[in-house]
Amino acid sequence: MKTKIIITGGTGYIGSHTAVALLESGYEVVLIDNLCNSSINTVGNIYSITGLRPKMEIVDLCSKKECDEVFNKHGDAIGIIHFAALKAVGESVQKPLRYYQNNLTALMNTLDSAVKNKINNFIFSSSATVYGQPEKVPISEQEKTKRPFSPYGNSKKIGEEIMEDLTLVNKELSIISLRYFNPIGAHKSGFLGELPTGTPNNLMPYITQTAIGLRDKLFVFGNDYPTKDGTPIRDYVHVLDLADAHLKALERILNGQNESPMEVFNIGSGKGYSVLDVIYAFERVSGQKLPYEITTRREGDVPELISSADLANEKLGWRATRGLEEMVASAWEWEKKLR
Ligand code: NAD
Ligand code: UD1
């Protein structure tokens, strides 16, 4: 009998890549998603890669009734990877209640169903945004969290606090919160990648959509930061490395290797690249010039975010293995296949 794992938000960008990693490692996988930001076609695409079809449950986790029903049905699962959330930072500033309501209600309903069904192993998608503007880089997990500037980011910080409170009273639970830095890239098959709705907010899809001709040019948000070339520095991590981090985190708690009921790990490459570095890497791998214009800073951007990924390496045995050019090339292949 295979071990059953539930992946919420499983048809999304990171969830689908993680589903592939789990299926390829021999797990039975159940995807739960309401498809508000993803497509049902993802299930077929996962099958095309793995030859295995995950079970798919179309459920809004904000509905307590639907959530209870689906977890009762899959109460024999032994772990949950919780990706389901809304993630558009700018939209969350405009619609704070929608973000708090969706992200926190879905999390609390999922945790409640997990506890009721004694599914005691839980991995949570957090974000480097919980560090706000850090005091120093690289950022270790010891760095104090700060109130993120956006409701989206704050829903991650509050989510971590809710889980911490829960582990204090529910001694059976083991939780790992993974704080992702900047996930980019796509599956090498070209079957899975990021599908932004509307105009992308993030750098990588904006670059590939510009190069394919959907956008006139990329706007570089400021070149007056205190960095080597004036543009902000980020820690980009390949989505396949990220998927692997989830597998390793899951195995840590399934094997009882966790050292406390709630552990937190940074998931980044530990390397920083500026916006111009990413543009130049794109030009090298695609062999084409990218039209761009330097414009004013974007509100809320910080000069530099780089992870210390040492703890993940020491405790999970995980390290990012794919470099910037590989990440950018896979994102470009995905964009070309989409059009
Ligand atoms: P995504 O939008 O591609 O995937 C999220 C999935 O959750 C979507 O398929 C969506 O339909 C589903 N969903 C949302 N609300 C739901 C609900 N109430 N019930 C059921 N399904 C619901 O996003 P992603 O990039 O794959 O991100 C996955 C997780 O990682 C999210 O929690 C996100 O906040 C977090 N994260 C993402 C990034 C990033 O850059 N992509 C960075 C840090 C953290
Ligand atoms: C953003 C979110 C962060 C979230 C992460 C993943 C903000 C302020 N932060 O991180 O909370 O966890 O996405 O979803 O929105 N850039 C441009 N032009 C563009 C787009 C981006 O110059 O059109 C620059 C930005 O200024 C930034 C870098 O590229 O310096 C990376 O931006 P982005 O991909 O949006 O990620 P973050 O801002 O780091």
Coordinates of C-alpha atoms and ligand atoms in Angstrom, one line a residue, residues 8-16 32-39 59-62 82-87 102-103 106 124-128 152 156 178-183 194-195 202 242, ligand 1:
T8 CA -4.0 21.4 -1.2
G9 CA -3.5 24.0 -3.9
G10 CA -2.3 20.9 -5.8
T11 CA -3.1 22.1 -9.4
G12 CA -1.2 25.4 -8.7
Y13 CA 2.4 26.3 -9.8
I14 CA 4.4 24.9 -6.9
G15 CA 1.8 22.3 -5.8
S16 CA 1.8 20.6 -9.2
I32 CA -7.4 19.4 -3.5
D33 CA -8.0 22.7 -5.3
N34 CA -11.0 25.0 -6.1
L35 CA -9.3 26.0 -9.4
C36 CA -9.6 29.7 -8.6
N37 CA -6.0 30.2 -9.9
S38 CA -5.2 27.0 -11.8
S39 CA -6.6 24.7 -14.4
V59 CA -13.1 21.8 -3.2
D60 CA -13.1 25.3 -1.8
L61 CA -11.3 24.8 1.5
C62 CA -13.1 27.9 2.9
H82 CA -0.8 23.0 2.3
F83 CA -0.3 25.3 -0.7
A84 CA -3.8 26.6 -1.2
A85 CA -3.8 30.4 -0.9
L86 CA -4.3 33.6 -3.0
K87 CA -0.9 35.1 -3.7
N102 CA -9.3 33.0 2.0
N103 CA -5.8 32.3 3.2
A106 CA -8.6 27.7 4.3
F124 CA 3.0 24.9 5.1
S125 CA 4.0 27.3 2.3
S126 CA 5.4 30.4 3.9
S127 CA 7.4 33.2 2.4
A128 CA 10.5 35.3 2.9
Y152 CA -0.9 38.7 1.6
K156 CA 1.6 34.1 6.0
L178 CA 9.0 26.5 4.5
R179 CA 9.8 30.1 3.8
Y180 CA 10.3 30.3 0.1
F181 CA 12.5 33.1 -1.4
N182 CA 11.8 33.7 -5.1
P183 CA 10.5 30.6 -6.9
E194 CA 3.7 29.3 -13.8
L195 CA 0.4 30.5 -15.3
N202 CA 6.6 39.1 -10.8
L242 CA 11.5 23.8 -4.2
Ligands
NAD1 P1 -0.8 29.2 -7.2 O1 -1.8 30.3 -7.2 O2 -0.3 28.7 -8.5 O3 -1.4 27.9 -6.4 C1 -2.2 28.1 -5.3 C2 -3.4 27.2 -5.6 O4 -4.3 27.3 -4.5 C3 -4.2 27.5 -6.8 O5 -4.3 26.4 -7.7 C4 -5.6 28.0 -6.3 O6 -6.6 27.6 -7.2 C5 -5.7 27.2 -5.0 N1 -6.5 27.8 -4.0 C6 -6.5 29.1 -3.5 N2 -7.5 29.3 -2.6 C7 -8.1 28.1 -2.4 C8 -9.2 27.6 -1.6 N3 -9.8 28.4 -0.8 N4 -9.5 26.3 -1.7 C9 -8.9 25.5 -2.5 N5 -7.9 25.9 -3.3 C10 -7.5 27.1 -3.3 O7 0.4 29.7 -6.3 P2 1.8 29.1 -6.1 O8 2.8 30.0 -6.7 O9 1.9 27.6 -6.5 O10 2.0 29.2 -4.5 C11 1.7 28.1 -3.7 C12 1.8 28.5 -2.2 O11 3.1 29.0 -2.0 C13 0.9 29.7 -1.8 O12 0.5 29.5 -0.5 C14 1.7 30.9 -1.9 O13 1.3 31.9 -1.1 C15 3.1 30.3 -1.5 N6 4.2 31.1 -2.0 C16 4.4 31.3 -3.3 C17 5.5 32.0 -3.8 C18 5.7 32.3 -5.2 O14 6.5 33.1 -5.6 N7 5.0 31.5 -6.1 C19 6.4 32.6 -2.8 C20 6.2 32.4 -1.5 C21 5.1 31.6 -1.0

